[in-house]
Coordinates of C-alpha atoms in Angstrom, one line a residue:
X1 CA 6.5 -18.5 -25.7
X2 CA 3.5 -18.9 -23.8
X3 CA 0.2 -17.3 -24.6
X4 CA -0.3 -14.7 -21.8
X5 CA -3.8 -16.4 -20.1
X6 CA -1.6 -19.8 -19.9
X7 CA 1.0 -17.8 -18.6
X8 CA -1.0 -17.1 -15.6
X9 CA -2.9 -20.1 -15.2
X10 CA 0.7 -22.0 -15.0
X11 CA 2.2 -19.5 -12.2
X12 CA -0.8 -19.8 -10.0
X13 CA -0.4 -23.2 -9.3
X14 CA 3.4 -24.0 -9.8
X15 CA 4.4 -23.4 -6.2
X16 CA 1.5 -25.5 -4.6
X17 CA 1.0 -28.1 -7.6
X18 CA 3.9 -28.3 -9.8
X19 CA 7.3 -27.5 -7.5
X20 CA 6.7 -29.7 -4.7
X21 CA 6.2 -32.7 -7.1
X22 CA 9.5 -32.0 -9.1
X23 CA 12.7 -34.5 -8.0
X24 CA 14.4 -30.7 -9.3
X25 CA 12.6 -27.9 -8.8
X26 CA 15.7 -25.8 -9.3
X27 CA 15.5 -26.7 -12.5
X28 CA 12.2 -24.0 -13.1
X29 CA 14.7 -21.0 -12.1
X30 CA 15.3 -19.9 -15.7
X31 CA 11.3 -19.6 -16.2
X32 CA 10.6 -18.0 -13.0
X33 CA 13.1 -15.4 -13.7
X34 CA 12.0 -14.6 -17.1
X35 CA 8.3 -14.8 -15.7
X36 CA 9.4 -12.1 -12.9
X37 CA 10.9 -9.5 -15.4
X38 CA 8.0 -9.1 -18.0
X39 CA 6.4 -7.2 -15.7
X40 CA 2.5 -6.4 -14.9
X41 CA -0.2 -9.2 -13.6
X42 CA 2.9 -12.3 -14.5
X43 CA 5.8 -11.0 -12.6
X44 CA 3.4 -10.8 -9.8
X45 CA 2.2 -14.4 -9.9
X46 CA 6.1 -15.6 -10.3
X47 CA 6.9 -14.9 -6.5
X48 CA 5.5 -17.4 -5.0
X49 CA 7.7 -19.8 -7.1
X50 CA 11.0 -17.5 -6.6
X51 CA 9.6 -17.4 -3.2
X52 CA 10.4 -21.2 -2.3
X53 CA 13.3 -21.6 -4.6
X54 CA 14.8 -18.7 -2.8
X55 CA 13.8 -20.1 0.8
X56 CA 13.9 -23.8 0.0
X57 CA 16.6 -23.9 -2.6
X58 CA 18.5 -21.9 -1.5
X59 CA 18.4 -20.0 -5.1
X60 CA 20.2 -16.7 -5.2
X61 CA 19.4 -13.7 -7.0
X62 CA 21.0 -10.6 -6.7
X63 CA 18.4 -8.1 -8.4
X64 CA 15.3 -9.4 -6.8
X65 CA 14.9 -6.2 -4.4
X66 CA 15.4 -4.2 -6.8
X67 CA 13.1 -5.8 -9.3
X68 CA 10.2 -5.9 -6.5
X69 CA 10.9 -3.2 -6.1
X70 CA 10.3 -2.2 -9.9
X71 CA 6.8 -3.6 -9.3
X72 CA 5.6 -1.1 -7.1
X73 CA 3.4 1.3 -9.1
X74 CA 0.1 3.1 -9.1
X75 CA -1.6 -0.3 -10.4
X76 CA -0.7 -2.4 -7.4
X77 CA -3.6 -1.2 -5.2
X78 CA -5.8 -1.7 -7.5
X79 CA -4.8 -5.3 -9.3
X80 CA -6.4 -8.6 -8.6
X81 CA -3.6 -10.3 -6.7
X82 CA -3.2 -7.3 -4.4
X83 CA -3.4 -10.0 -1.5
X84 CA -1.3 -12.5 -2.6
X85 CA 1.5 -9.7 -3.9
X86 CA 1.7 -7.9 -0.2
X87 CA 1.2 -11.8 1.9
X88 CA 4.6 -12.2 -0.1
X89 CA 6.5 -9.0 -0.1
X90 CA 5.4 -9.1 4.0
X91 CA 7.7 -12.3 3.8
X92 CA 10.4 -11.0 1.9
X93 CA 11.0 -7.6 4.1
X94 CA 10.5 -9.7 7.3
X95 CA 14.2 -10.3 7.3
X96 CA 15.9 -7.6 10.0
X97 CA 19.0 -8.2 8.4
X98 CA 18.0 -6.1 5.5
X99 CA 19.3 -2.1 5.0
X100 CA 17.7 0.6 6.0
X101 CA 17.9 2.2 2.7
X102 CA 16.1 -0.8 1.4
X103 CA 13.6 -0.8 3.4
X104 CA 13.0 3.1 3.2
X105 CA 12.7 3.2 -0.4
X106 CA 9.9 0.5 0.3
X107 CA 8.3 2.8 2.6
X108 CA 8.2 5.4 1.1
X109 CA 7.5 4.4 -2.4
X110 CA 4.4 2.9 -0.8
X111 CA 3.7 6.2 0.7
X112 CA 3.6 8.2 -2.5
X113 CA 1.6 5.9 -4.3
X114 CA -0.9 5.3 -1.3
X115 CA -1.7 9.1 -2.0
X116 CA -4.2 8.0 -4.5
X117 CA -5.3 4.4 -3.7
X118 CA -8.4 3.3 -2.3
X119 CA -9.4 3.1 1.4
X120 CA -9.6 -0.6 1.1
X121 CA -6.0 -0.8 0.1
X122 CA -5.0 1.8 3.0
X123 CA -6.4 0.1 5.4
X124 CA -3.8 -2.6 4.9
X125 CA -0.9 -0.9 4.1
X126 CA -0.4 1.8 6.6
X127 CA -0.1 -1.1 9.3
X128 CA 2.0 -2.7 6.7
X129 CA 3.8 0.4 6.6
X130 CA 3.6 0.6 10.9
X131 CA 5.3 -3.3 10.6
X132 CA 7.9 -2.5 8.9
X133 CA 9.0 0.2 11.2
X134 CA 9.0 -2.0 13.8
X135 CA 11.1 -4.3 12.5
X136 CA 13.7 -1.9 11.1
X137 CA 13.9 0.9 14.0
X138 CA 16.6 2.6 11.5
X139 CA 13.6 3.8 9.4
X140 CA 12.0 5.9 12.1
X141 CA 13.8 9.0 11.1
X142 CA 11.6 9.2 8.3
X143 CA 8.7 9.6 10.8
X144 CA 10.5 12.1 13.0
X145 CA 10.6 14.2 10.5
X146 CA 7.0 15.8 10.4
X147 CA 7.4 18.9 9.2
X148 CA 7.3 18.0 4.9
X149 CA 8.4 20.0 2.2
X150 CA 6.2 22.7 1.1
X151 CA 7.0 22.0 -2.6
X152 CA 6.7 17.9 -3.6
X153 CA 9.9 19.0 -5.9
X154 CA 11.8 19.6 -2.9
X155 CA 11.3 16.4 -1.6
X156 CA 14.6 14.7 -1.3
X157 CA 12.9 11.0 -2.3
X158 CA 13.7 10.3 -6.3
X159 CA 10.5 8.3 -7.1
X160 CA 11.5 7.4 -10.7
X161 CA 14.9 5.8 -9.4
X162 CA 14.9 2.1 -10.0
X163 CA 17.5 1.4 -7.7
X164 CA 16.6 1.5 -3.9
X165 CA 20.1 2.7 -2.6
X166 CA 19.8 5.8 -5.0
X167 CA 16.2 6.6 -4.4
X168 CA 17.1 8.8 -1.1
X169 CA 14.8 7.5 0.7
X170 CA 16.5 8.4 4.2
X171 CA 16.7 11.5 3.4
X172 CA 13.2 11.9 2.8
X173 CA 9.9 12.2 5.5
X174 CA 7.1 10.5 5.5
X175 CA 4.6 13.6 5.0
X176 CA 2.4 11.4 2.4
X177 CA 1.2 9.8 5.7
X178 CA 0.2 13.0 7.7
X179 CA -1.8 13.8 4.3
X180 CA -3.5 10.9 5.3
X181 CA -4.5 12.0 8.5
X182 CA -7.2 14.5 6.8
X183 CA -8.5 11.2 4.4
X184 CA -12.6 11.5 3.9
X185 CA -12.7 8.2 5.5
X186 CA -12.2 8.4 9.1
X187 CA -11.4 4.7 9.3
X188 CA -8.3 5.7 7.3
X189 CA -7.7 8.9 9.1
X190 CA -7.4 7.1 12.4
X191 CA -4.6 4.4 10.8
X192 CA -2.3 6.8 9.8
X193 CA -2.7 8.9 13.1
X194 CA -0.5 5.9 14.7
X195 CA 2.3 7.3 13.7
X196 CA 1.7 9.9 15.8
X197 CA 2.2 7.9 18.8
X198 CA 5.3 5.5 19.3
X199 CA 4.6 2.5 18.3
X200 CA 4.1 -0.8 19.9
X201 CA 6.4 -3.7 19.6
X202 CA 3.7 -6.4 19.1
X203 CA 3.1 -6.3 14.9
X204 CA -0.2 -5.4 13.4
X205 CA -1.8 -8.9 11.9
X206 CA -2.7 -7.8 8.4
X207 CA -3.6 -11.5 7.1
X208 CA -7.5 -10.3 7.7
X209 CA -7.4 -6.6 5.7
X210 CA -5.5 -8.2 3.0
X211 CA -8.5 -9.1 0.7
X212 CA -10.3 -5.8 2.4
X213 CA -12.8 -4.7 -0.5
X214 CA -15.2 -2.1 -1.2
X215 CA -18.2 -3.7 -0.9
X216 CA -16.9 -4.8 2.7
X217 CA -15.9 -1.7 3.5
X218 CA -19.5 -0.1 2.2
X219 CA -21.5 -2.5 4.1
X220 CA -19.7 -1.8 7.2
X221 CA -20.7 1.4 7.5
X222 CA -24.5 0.8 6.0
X223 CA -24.7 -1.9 9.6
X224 CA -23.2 0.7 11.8
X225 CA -26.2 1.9 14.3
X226 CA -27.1 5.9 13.6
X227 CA -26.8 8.3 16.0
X228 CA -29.2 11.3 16.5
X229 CA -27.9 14.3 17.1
X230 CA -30.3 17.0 18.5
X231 CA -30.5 19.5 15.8
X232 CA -31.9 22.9 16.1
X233 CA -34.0 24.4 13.2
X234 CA -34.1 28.1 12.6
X235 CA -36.8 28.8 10.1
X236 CA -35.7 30.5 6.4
X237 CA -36.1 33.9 6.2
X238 CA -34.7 35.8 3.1
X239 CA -34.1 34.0 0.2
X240 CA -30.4 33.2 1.2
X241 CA -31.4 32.7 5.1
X242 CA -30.3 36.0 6.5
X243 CA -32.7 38.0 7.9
X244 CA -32.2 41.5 6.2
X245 CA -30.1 40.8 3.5
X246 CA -30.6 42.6 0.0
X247 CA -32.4 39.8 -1.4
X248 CA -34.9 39.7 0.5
X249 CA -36.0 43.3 -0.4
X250 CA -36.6 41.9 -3.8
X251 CA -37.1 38.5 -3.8
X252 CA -39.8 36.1 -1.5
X253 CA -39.9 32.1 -1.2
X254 CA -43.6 32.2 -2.1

């Protein structure tokens, strides 16, 4: 039992400091594994050490979709290893061998929750989102499917189902996305209009928008150059600008 600050300060270096130096790393499985299923901040920071034993050690574990799965939730735009969390789960979804149904409920759970993260965070995940298409072309059908439900009820998608293949993912349509394509931000609005066109085969490189943050994004648009636009002024008259409305019968600006 490790207090919970420890806990973190010990997964954030075991896969760069402690595992390569161990004669048998295999032998951390059993903490890794417990680490991953608490949940929150910890299971988190324990894939990058399931991350080699899985690739390195060839370490098997049968729930671990599911389980990352488990860890998508509202929080996950907004926590402090946002960058770290999607470098990894980039890796782990880069296999083509996976299902479709997999790889749908990934999409789409992303989708839904996207709906109410920032634009710092959507900036990197609809051409997350965009990747993943191209490597699974079986996913598409989700985007040729435009037209969503009117209802969110009717939505075939089960977004409180823990296990992928149930969720119904491929069933489902990827309308969250053309919500998008009204976002305030037009930066954001013009990410999710890809999927309006087909897509190219050459992947989006997200490694740059991964640590995208607010303050970045402000000051990006503070530096951008204005542009005047002629305007032309029509002096008030009436107290609501129309010229013989009621008000002005009654009421003056003076």
């Amino acid at each position: 039992q490790l207090p919970t600050g420890l806990y973190k300060k010990v997964l954030i270096i075991l896969h760069d400091s402690i595992l390569p130096y161990m004669n048998e790393p295999t032998l951390m499985i059993d903490f890794l594994t417990v680490a991953y299923g608490i949940g929150g901040a910890i299971s988190l920071l324990a894939l990058n050490g399931l991350f080699i034993l899985i690739h390195q050690h060839n370490m098997e574990y049968p729930d671990f979709y599911k389980k990352l799965y488990g860890l998508l939730d509202s929080s996950i735009y907004h926590v402090k290893y946002r960058a770290r969390f999607f470098h990894l789960t980039d890796l782990f979804l880069s296999s083509s061998h996976l299902p479709a149904y997999l790889v749908a409920a990934f999409i789409k759970r992303l989708s839904r929750l996207a709906l109410t993260a920032p634009p710092e965070a959507l900036l990197m995940v609809i051409p997350f989102i965009c990747n993943l298409f191209r490597r699974h072309p079986a996913c598409k059908v989700l985007v040729h499917r435009p037209n969503g439900p009117e209802d969110m009820s009717e939505d075939p998608y089960v977004m409180e189902e823990e296990e992928p293949s149930k969720s119904r993912a491929l069933e489902s349509s990827l309308w969250e996305i053309q919500s998008l394509q009204n976002h305030y931000h037009p930066d954001v609005a013009k990410a999710a209009a890809v999927l309006n066109q087909s897509l190219s085969e050459i992947e989006d490189d997200i490694s740059g928008l991964l640590e995208l943050s607010a303050y970045e994004l402000f000051d990006k648009e503070v530096k951008k150059k204005a542009v005047d636009v002629p305007l032309e002024f029509e002096q008030v008259r009436g107290l609501f600008g129309k010229k013989n409305d009621i008000f002005a019968e009654h009421f003056s600006l003076d």
